[in-house]
Amino acid sequence: MNKNTDILNELKEISPILLHLKENEQPLIIPVGYFEQLADNCMAEINTTSGLLASVKKENIKVPANYFDTFGDTIVAKIKEQEHTISTGKIIELPAQESKIFQLFKKVAFAAAVVGAVFLVKEVQQPAVLENNCEDGIACLTQEEIYQYMNANSHEFDVQQIQETVEPTLDTITVDYTIEKQDATQYIEENKLILEFDESSTDIF
Amino acid sequence: MKLTDEEILLQFKEPASKEKAFRNLLNTYQERLYYHVRRYVHNHEDANDILQNTCIKVWNAIDNFRGESGLYTWLYRIAGNEAITFLNKNKKRNEVDIEQTTANYRSAADTIDGDEMTLKLERAIATLPDKQKQVFIMRYYDELPYEKIAEISETSVGALKASYHHAVKKIEEILIA
């Protein structure tokens, strides 16, 4: 069975209507000579774009004369001025009364906090259900939906394909591998015969 | 005579033969890429725009192509992404285009029933989320094996099969509604 037949058979199983549409599809209309000219058109576009970029002159940024010569001194002077202000203990006076804007802001902030708290309580009481809502389509299907599909169509998948799909989930599962020494000793004792047999059967060298 | 991917990539490595390599690349893949992007849009002009944008991106990015995927896979991925970007940029105009294309079909061929279904099919495909749309187009129209689609979309075969199945079912629902 060739690839094309596989695809058509698959489509027949899922949707005979779509298979019918596919079989009666009209050919696409393409202008004559389109493919012969495509490379030339693309090269023309590429050359125009690169030509435009090359022709754009880098803008000269104007800087006052000797700006960089005095820049260091200016900064050092400003730092010293600040240090002097601190050492002389100059105090900047804060406004005695809150401005009206600040008072209004406080009210709005309080209202927003109340609304936020109500929303948070609601969210905690009703935890969001994982919805099948997404942008890209493949991720649109939940892992469970993919598993269900794979389970119902297990004949279509080989071990590697199942592994590829399942692996991301397995990564997120943490297993506690801690085994008590006593339990381990007991297990070895109980399965001594089997373990010895296994060891001898693989000892081929 | 068409060159192999390796021969084309070797030509790209030499600045003097970059244009020649580009022409050889187009000679090998332009038709397949065109038919792929044409499925996303409903007229030749838009397909041409997407394909030219794809080609320009390829020209600019080919120096960074490390061969981690096959050349065709890489080209296909760029073309698909360009098509999706184009669709998202022109969302409203595309809805009108679907109607217009069907009207053109109608005047070109007198098969009203088939055209109605074509219009419905195009509308239905347009409703799919971006990646599901890509999967549907690659499987339904381009008839690519799942393994190839998995390579292009960097998704597992299992997820792709489920995604395609859901897409077909969704389209069918719209068609029979």
Tab-separated table of C-alpha atoms in Angstrom:
chain	number	residue	atom	x	y	z
A	1	MET	CA	0.000	0.000	0.000
A	2	ASN	CA	1.581	3.295	-0.993
A	3	LYS	CA	1.651	6.517	0.997
A	4	ASN	CA	-1.134	8.166	-0.969
A	5	THR	CA	-3.478	5.211	-0.486
A	6	ASP	CA	-2.753	5.263	3.254
A	7	ILE	CA	-3.742	8.910	3.442
A	8	LEU	CA	-6.901	8.381	1.405
A	9	ASN	CA	-7.898	5.351	3.468
A	10	GLU	CA	-7.336	7.274	6.660
A	11	LEU	CA	-9.504	10.103	5.328
A	12	LYS	CA	-12.174	7.641	4.240
A	13	GLU	CA	-12.338	6.311	7.775
A	14	ILE	CA	-12.553	9.719	9.393
A	15	SER	CA	-14.727	11.553	6.876
A	16	PRO	CA	-16.015	10.156	3.564
A	17	ILE	CA	-17.345	13.641	2.736
A	18	LEU	CA	-13.872	15.143	2.796
A	19	LEU	CA	-12.537	12.248	0.760
A	20	HIS	CA	-15.208	12.908	-1.845
A	21	LEU	CA	-14.254	16.590	-1.943
A	22	LYS	CA	-10.596	15.724	-2.298
A	23	GLU	CA	-11.252	13.343	-5.163
A	24	ASN	CA	-13.301	15.975	-6.996
A	25	GLU	CA	-10.974	18.865	-6.347
A	26	GLN	CA	-10.528	21.377	-9.164
A	27	PRO	CA	-6.949	22.192	-10.211
A	28	LEU	CA	-5.558	25.542	-9.085
A	29	ILE	CA	-5.178	28.211	-11.733
A	30	ILE	CA	-1.653	29.652	-11.996
A	31	PRO	CA	-0.540	32.323	-14.508
A	32	VAL	CA	1.415	30.965	-17.464
A	33	GLY	CA	5.198	31.221	-17.011
A	34	TYR	CA	4.909	32.060	-13.315
A	35	PHE	CA	7.536	29.594	-12.127
A	36	GLU	CA	9.964	30.546	-14.904
A	37	GLN	CA	9.938	34.162	-13.700
A	38	LEU	CA	9.819	33.611	-9.963
A	39	ALA	CA	13.594	33.482	-9.403
A	40	ASP	CA	14.104	36.707	-11.393
A	41	ASN	CA	11.314	38.441	-9.486
A	42	CYS	CA	12.747	37.345	-6.145
A	43	MET	CA	16.257	38.447	-7.097
A	44	ALA	CA	14.913	41.833	-8.226
A	45	GLU	CA	13.131	42.212	-4.877
A	46	ILE	CA	16.251	41.162	-2.939
A	47	ASN	CA	18.454	43.576	-4.881
A	48	THR	CA	15.974	46.417	-4.387
A	49	THR	CA	15.810	45.780	-0.653
A	50	SER	CA	19.568	45.513	-0.205
A	51	GLY	CA	20.054	48.535	-2.495
A	52	LEU	CA	17.623	50.558	-0.385
A	53	LEU	CA	19.423	49.592	2.790
A	54	ALA	CA	22.771	50.554	1.309
A	55	SER	CA	21.444	53.909	0.124
A	56	VAL	CA	20.122	54.883	3.542
A	57	LYS	CA	22.751	57.227	4.980
A	58	LYS	CA	23.597	56.822	8.608
A	59	GLU	CA	22.259	59.864	10.383
A	60	ASN	CA	24.971	62.043	11.873
A	61	ILE	CA	24.137	62.720	15.502
A	62	LYS	CA	25.204	66.188	16.505
A	63	VAL	CA	27.010	66.572	19.822
A	64	PRO	CA	27.959	69.974	21.317
A	65	ALA	CA	31.589	70.923	20.799
A	66	ASN	CA	33.965	69.466	23.431
A	67	TYR	CA	31.026	67.567	25.033
A	68	PHE	CA	33.046	64.415	25.674
A	69	ASP	CA	36.124	66.374	26.809
A	70	THR	CA	34.218	67.875	29.722
A	71	PHE	CA	31.759	65.015	30.320
A	72	GLY	CA	33.856	63.303	33.032
A	73	ASP	CA	34.451	66.559	34.898
A	74	THR	CA	30.748	67.431	34.812
A	75	ILE	CA	29.769	64.081	36.342
A	76	VAL	CA	32.460	64.262	39.050
A	77	ALA	CA	31.322	67.806	39.937
A	78	LYS	CA	27.708	66.624	40.286
A	79	ILE	CA	28.702	63.721	42.532
A	80	LYS	CA	30.755	66.029	44.754
A	81	GLU	CA	27.871	68.466	44.999
A	82	GLN	CA	25.555	65.640	46.160
A	83	GLU	CA	28.092	64.387	48.704
A	84	HIS	CA	28.488	67.916	50.075
A	85	THR	CA	24.717	68.277	50.464
A	86	ILE	CA	24.540	65.015	52.455
A	87	SER	CA	27.538	65.860	54.679
A	88	THR	CA	26.168	69.317	55.548
A	89	GLY	CA	22.900	67.667	56.589
A	90	LYS	CA	20.611	69.602	54.304
A	91	ILE	CA	17.041	68.382	54.849
A	92	ILE	CA	14.485	68.376	52.124
A	93	GLU	CA	11.118	69.323	53.476
A	94	LEU	CA	8.213	66.984	52.717
A	95	PRO	CA	4.778	68.485	52.132
A	96	ALA	CA	2.884	68.722	55.415
A	97	GLN	CA	-0.400	67.650	53.881
A	98	GLU	CA	-1.085	65.065	51.210
A	99	SER	CA	-2.053	66.544	47.906
A	100	LYS	CA	-5.619	66.043	46.632
A	101	ILE	CA	-4.349	63.803	43.848
A	102	PHE	CA	-2.610	61.564	46.371
A	103	GLN	CA	-5.762	61.380	48.511
A	104	LEU	CA	-7.801	60.401	45.428
A	105	PHE	CA	-5.187	57.830	44.445
A	106	LYS	CA	-5.403	56.258	47.893
A	107	LYS	CA	-9.177	55.875	47.547
A	108	VAL	CA	-8.873	54.323	44.095
A	109	ALA	CA	-6.122	51.978	45.303
A	110	PHE	CA	-8.276	50.871	48.233
A	111	ALA	CA	-11.242	50.177	45.930
A	112	ALA	CA	-9.008	48.211	43.551
A	113	ALA	CA	-7.638	46.177	46.457
A	114	VAL	CA	-11.178	45.279	47.590
A	115	VAL	CA	-12.193	44.210	44.076
A	116	GLY	CA	-8.967	42.204	43.765
A	117	ALA	CA	-9.565	40.469	47.087
A	118	VAL	CA	-13.145	39.521	46.116
A	119	PHE	CA	-11.896	38.148	42.789
A	120	LEU	CA	-9.133	36.179	44.523
A	121	VAL	CA	-11.563	34.615	47.002
A	122	LYS	CA	-13.856	33.634	44.118
A	123	GLU	CA	-10.944	32.056	42.241
A	124	VAL	CA	-9.846	30.103	45.320
A	125	GLN	CA	-13.368	28.822	45.918
A	126	GLN	CA	-13.817	27.838	42.257
A	127	PRO	CA	-10.457	26.696	40.896
A	128	ALA	CA	-10.185	27.234	37.154
A	129	VAL	CA	-10.880	24.100	35.151
A	130	LEU	CA	-8.264	23.364	32.491
A	131	GLU	CA	-9.989	24.393	29.340
A	132	ASN	CA	-9.383	23.214	25.855
A	133	ASN	CA	-8.778	26.743	24.709
A	134	CYS	CA	-5.683	27.780	22.879
A	135	GLU	CA	-4.233	29.578	19.943
A	136	ASP	CA	-2.154	27.065	18.093
A	137	GLY	CA	-4.366	24.034	17.607
A	138	ILE	CA	-2.090	21.140	18.444
A	139	ALA	CA	-1.669	22.271	21.996
A	140	CYS	CA	-5.440	22.798	21.823
A	141	LEU	CA	-5.797	19.110	22.464
A	142	THR	CA	-5.201	18.166	26.052
A	143	GLN	CA	-2.776	15.338	26.833
A	144	GLU	CA	-5.819	13.326	27.837
A	145	GLU	CA	-7.475	13.853	24.445
A	146	ILE	CA	-4.280	12.760	22.698
A	147	TYR	CA	-4.052	9.660	24.944
A	148	GLN	CA	-7.695	8.836	24.301
A	149	TYR	CA	-7.096	9.050	20.577
A	150	MET	CA	-3.929	6.964	20.813
A	151	ASN	CA	-5.667	4.434	23.005
A	152	ALA	CA	-8.566	4.055	20.584
A	153	ASN	CA	-6.174	3.795	17.644
A	154	SER	CA	-3.260	1.989	19.264
A	155	HIS	CA	-2.669	-0.124	16.151
A	156	GLU	CA	-1.516	3.019	14.354
A	157	PHE	CA	1.364	3.744	16.716
A	158	ASP	CA	4.694	2.117	17.357
A	159	VAL	CA	6.458	2.157	20.710
A	160	GLN	CA	8.669	5.095	19.812
A	161	GLN	CA	5.717	7.262	18.816
A	162	ILE	CA	3.930	6.482	22.073
A	163	GLN	CA	7.111	7.215	23.983
A	164	GLU	CA	7.495	10.604	22.262
A	165	THR	CA	3.986	11.575	23.274
A	166	VAL	CA	4.091	10.205	26.779
A	167	GLU	CA	7.607	11.262	27.757
A	168	PRO	CA	6.886	14.922	28.502
A	169	THR	CA	4.346	13.842	31.109
A	170	LEU	CA	6.632	11.261	32.638
A	171	ASP	CA	9.230	13.956	33.154
A	172	THR	CA	6.867	15.805	35.422
A	173	ILE	CA	6.137	12.800	37.617
A	174	THR	CA	8.435	12.506	40.602
A	175	VAL	CA	8.885	9.073	42.046
A	176	ASP	CA	10.176	8.427	45.517
A	177	TYR	CA	12.917	5.840	45.075
A	178	THR	CA	13.808	5.603	48.765
A	179	ILE	CA	13.788	1.964	49.843
A	180	GLU	CA	14.436	0.971	53.386
A	181	LYS	CA	17.544	-1.196	53.815
A	182	GLN	CA	15.503	-3.752	55.732
A	183	ASP	CA	12.956	-4.006	52.877
A	184	ALA	CA	15.738	-4.405	50.337
A	185	THR	CA	17.388	-7.194	52.316
A	186	GLN	CA	14.056	-8.939	52.731
A	187	TYR	CA	13.371	-8.675	48.971
A	188	ILE	CA	16.781	-10.157	48.134
A	189	GLU	CA	16.257	-12.993	50.584
A	190	GLU	CA	12.814	-13.788	49.211
A	191	ASN	CA	13.981	-13.717	45.589
A	192	LYS	CA	17.388	-15.215	46.095
A	193	LEU	CA	16.829	-18.169	43.796
A	194	ILE	CA	15.471	-16.087	40.949
A	195	LEU	CA	18.226	-13.503	41.245
A	196	GLU	CA	20.967	-16.134	41.265
A	197	PHE	CA	19.399	-17.805	38.270
A	198	ASP	CA	19.219	-14.505	36.342
A	199	GLU	CA	22.834	-13.749	37.078
A	200	SER	CA	24.042	-17.127	35.871
A	201	SER	CA	21.924	-16.967	32.725
A	202	THR	CA	23.561	-13.709	31.625
A	203	ASP	CA	27.069	-14.825	32.549
A	204	ILE	CA	28.200	-15.811	29.077
A	205	PHE	CA	31.830	-14.768	29.239
B	1	MET	CA	19.074	19.147	-14.297
B	2	LYS	CA	18.093	19.538	-10.644
B	3	LEU	CA	20.874	19.556	-8.062
B	4	THR	CA	20.862	17.716	-4.761
B	5	ASP	CA	20.462	19.601	-1.476
B	6	GLU	CA	24.134	19.062	-0.684
B	7	GLU	CA	25.206	20.523	-4.025
B	8	ILE	CA	22.956	23.544	-3.559
B	9	LEU	CA	24.249	24.151	-0.034
B	10	LEU	CA	27.837	23.914	-1.260
B	11	GLN	CA	27.091	26.588	-3.848
B	12	PHE	CA	25.603	28.791	-1.136
B	13	LYS	CA	28.860	28.659	0.801
B	14	GLU	CA	30.672	30.544	-1.957
B	15	PRO	CA	29.554	34.206	-2.161
B	16	ALA	CA	30.238	34.180	-5.899
B	17	SER	CA	27.775	31.373	-6.500
B	18	LYS	CA	25.124	32.410	-3.970
B	19	GLU	CA	22.710	33.696	-6.601
B	20	LYS	CA	23.218	30.579	-8.704
B	21	ALA	CA	22.524	28.438	-5.638
B	22	PHE	CA	19.388	30.427	-4.920
B	23	ARG	CA	18.118	29.904	-8.441
B	24	ASN	CA	18.835	26.190	-8.193
B	25	LEU	CA	17.038	26.027	-4.883
B	26	LEU	CA	13.968	27.687	-6.368
B	27	ASN	CA	14.171	25.482	-9.416
B	28	THR	CA	13.988	22.456	-7.132
B	29	TYR	CA	11.410	23.568	-4.576
B	30	GLN	CA	9.391	26.529	-5.856
B	31	GLU	CA	6.434	24.524	-7.131
B	32	ARG	CA	6.009	22.476	-3.979
B	33	LEU	CA	6.299	25.587	-1.829
B	34	TYR	CA	3.863	27.483	-4.021
B	35	TYR	CA	1.189	24.791	-3.834
B	36	HIS	CA	1.681	24.606	-0.077
B	37	VAL	CA	1.172	28.334	0.533
B	38	ARG	CA	-1.633	28.544	-2.017
B	39	ARG	CA	-3.714	26.319	0.256
B	40	TYR	CA	-3.665	28.932	2.981
B	41	VAL	CA	-4.905	31.765	0.803
B	42	HIS	CA	-7.506	31.943	-1.892
B	43	ASN	CA	-5.815	33.650	-4.789
B	44	HIS	CA	-2.572	33.597	-6.714
B	45	GLU	CA	-1.557	37.151	-5.777
B	46	ASP	CA	-1.497	36.406	-2.054
B	47	ALA	CA	0.290	33.104	-2.632
B	48	ASN	CA	2.870	34.950	-4.709
B	49	ASP	CA	3.371	37.538	-1.942
B	50	ILE	CA	3.880	34.811	0.651
B	51	LEU	CA	6.220	32.858	-1.586
B	52	GLN	CA	8.330	35.930	-2.383
B	53	ASN	CA	8.551	36.819	1.307
B	54	THR	CA	9.569	33.229	1.990
B	55	CYS	CA	12.273	33.385	-0.665
B	56	ILE	CA	13.662	36.655	0.683
B	57	LYS	CA	13.787	35.175	4.191
B	58	VAL	CA	15.564	32.132	2.830
B	59	TRP	CA	18.105	34.332	1.042
B	60	ASN	CA	18.788	36.281	4.228
B	61	ALA	CA	18.905	33.275	6.547
B	62	ILE	CA	20.603	30.614	4.438
B	63	ASP	CA	24.025	31.472	5.898
B	64	ASN	CA	22.699	30.456	9.309
B	65	PHE	CA	21.244	27.171	8.060
B	66	ARG	CA	23.131	24.516	10.005
B	67	GLY	CA	21.534	21.472	8.428
B	68	GLU	CA	19.943	20.268	11.656
B	69	SER	CA	16.835	19.538	9.633
B	70	GLY	CA	16.611	18.783	5.929
B	71	LEU	CA	16.657	21.714	3.530
B	72	TYR	CA	13.106	21.047	2.363
B	73	THR	CA	11.860	20.765	5.947
B	74	TRP	CA	13.453	24.111	6.726
B	75	LEU	CA	11.967	25.779	3.634
B	76	TYR	CA	8.570	24.294	4.340
B	77	ARG	CA	8.651	25.580	7.902
B	78	ILE	CA	9.500	29.110	6.758
B	79	ALA	CA	6.775	29.044	4.097
B	80	GLY	CA	4.144	27.776	6.557
B	81	ASN	CA	5.070	30.414	9.115
B	82	GLU	CA	4.978	33.130	6.465
B	83	ALA	CA	1.517	31.966	5.395
B	84	ILE	CA	0.218	32.050	8.965
B	85	THR	CA	1.739	35.500	9.530
B	86	PHE	CA	0.116	36.696	6.320
B	87	LEU	CA	-3.277	35.292	7.322
B	88	ASN	CA	-3.155	36.896	10.733
B	89	LYS	CA	-2.174	40.244	9.228
B	90	ASN	CA	-5.000	40.145	6.711
B	91	LYS	CA	-7.677	38.332	8.669
B	92	LYS	CA	-10.661	40.418	7.563
B	93	ARG	CA	-9.608	40.707	3.953
B	94	ASN	CA	-9.205	36.939	3.691
B	95	GLU	CA	-12.796	36.360	4.739
B	96	VAL	CA	-13.950	38.518	1.813
B	97	ASP	CA	-11.479	36.740	-0.475
B	98	ILE	CA	-13.015	33.354	0.235
B	99	GLU	CA	-16.364	34.647	-1.061
B	100	GLN	CA	-14.713	36.272	-4.079
B	101	THR	CA	-12.733	33.187	-5.040
B	102	THR	CA	-15.826	31.073	-4.964
B	103	ALA	CA	-17.632	33.564	-7.153
B	104	ASN	CA	-14.746	33.304	-9.627
B	105	TYR	CA	-14.896	29.528	-9.564
B	106	ARG	CA	-18.579	29.750	-10.253
B	107	SER	CA	-18.145	31.843	-13.372
B	108	ALA	CA	-15.247	29.709	-14.571
B	109	ALA	CA	-16.910	26.345	-14.168
B	110	ASP	CA	-20.602	25.708	-13.996
B	111	THR	CA	-20.541	23.296	-11.091
B	112	ILE	CA	-22.444	25.130	-8.429
B	113	ASP	CA	-22.744	22.246	-5.976
B	114	GLY	CA	-19.008	21.594	-6.018
B	115	ASP	CA	-18.272	25.283	-5.610
B	116	GLU	CA	-20.586	25.598	-2.662
B	117	MET	CA	-18.699	22.798	-0.989
B	118	THR	CA	-15.349	24.343	-1.912
B	119	LEU	CA	-16.458	27.596	-0.311
B	120	LYS	CA	-17.627	25.768	2.796
B	121	LEU	CA	-14.399	23.798	2.957
B	122	GLU	CA	-12.283	26.951	2.722
B	123	ARG	CA	-14.394	28.661	5.361
B	124	ALA	CA	-14.102	25.634	7.617
B	125	ILE	CA	-10.306	25.471	7.228
B	126	ALA	CA	-10.153	29.174	8.065
B	127	THR	CA	-11.795	28.465	11.431
B	128	LEU	CA	-9.049	26.067	12.532
B	129	PRO	CA	-6.392	27.295	14.950
B	130	ASP	CA	-3.078	28.082	13.259
B	131	LYS	CA	-1.158	24.872	13.936
B	132	GLN	CA	-4.148	22.623	13.328
B	133	LYS	CA	-4.608	24.424	10.024
B	134	GLN	CA	-0.975	23.721	9.134
B	135	VAL	CA	-1.332	20.054	10.033
B	136	PHE	CA	-4.526	19.743	8.029
B	137	ILE	CA	-3.005	21.379	4.936
B	138	MET	CA	0.148	19.279	5.115
B	139	ARG	CA	-1.816	16.057	5.414
B	140	TYR	CA	-4.950	16.678	3.341
B	141	TYR	CA	-3.514	18.698	0.463
B	142	ASP	CA	0.228	18.036	0.501
B	143	GLU	CA	-0.217	14.386	1.509
B	144	LEU	CA	2.862	14.322	3.698
B	145	PRO	CA	3.536	11.358	5.979
B	146	TYR	CA	3.088	12.072	9.683
B	147	GLU	CA	6.796	11.565	10.306
B	148	LYS	CA	7.607	14.416	7.909
B	149	ILE	CA	4.936	16.687	9.415
B	150	ALA	CA	6.352	15.873	12.857
B	151	GLU	CA	9.785	16.993	11.687
B	152	ILE	CA	8.440	20.222	10.185
B	153	SER	CA	6.156	21.140	13.064
B	154	GLU	CA	8.419	19.694	15.781
B	155	THR	CA	5.485	17.808	17.274
B	156	SER	CA	5.015	14.128	18.108
B	157	VAL	CA	3.289	11.828	15.613
B	158	GLY	CA	0.657	10.935	18.213
B	159	ALA	CA	-0.318	14.551	18.768
B	160	LEU	CA	-0.392	15.145	15.005
B	161	LYS	CA	-2.677	12.199	14.315
B	162	ALA	CA	-5.060	13.323	17.027
B	163	SER	CA	-4.880	16.895	15.779
B	164	TYR	CA	-5.616	15.902	12.166
B	165	HIS	CA	-8.469	13.677	13.280
B	166	HIS	CA	-10.014	16.537	15.257
B	167	ALA	CA	-9.511	18.979	12.385
B	168	VAL	CA	-11.196	16.684	9.862
B	169	LYS	CA	-14.110	16.080	12.225
B	170	LYS	CA	-14.513	19.781	12.880
B	171	ILE	CA	-14.467	20.568	9.160
B	172	GLU	CA	-16.968	17.829	8.468
B	173	GLU	CA	-19.311	19.252	11.097
B	174	ILE	CA	-19.189	22.640	9.402
B	175	LEU	CA	-19.711	21.095	5.972
B	176	ILE	CA	-22.849	19.220	6.934
B	177	ALA	CA	-24.287	21.979	9.136
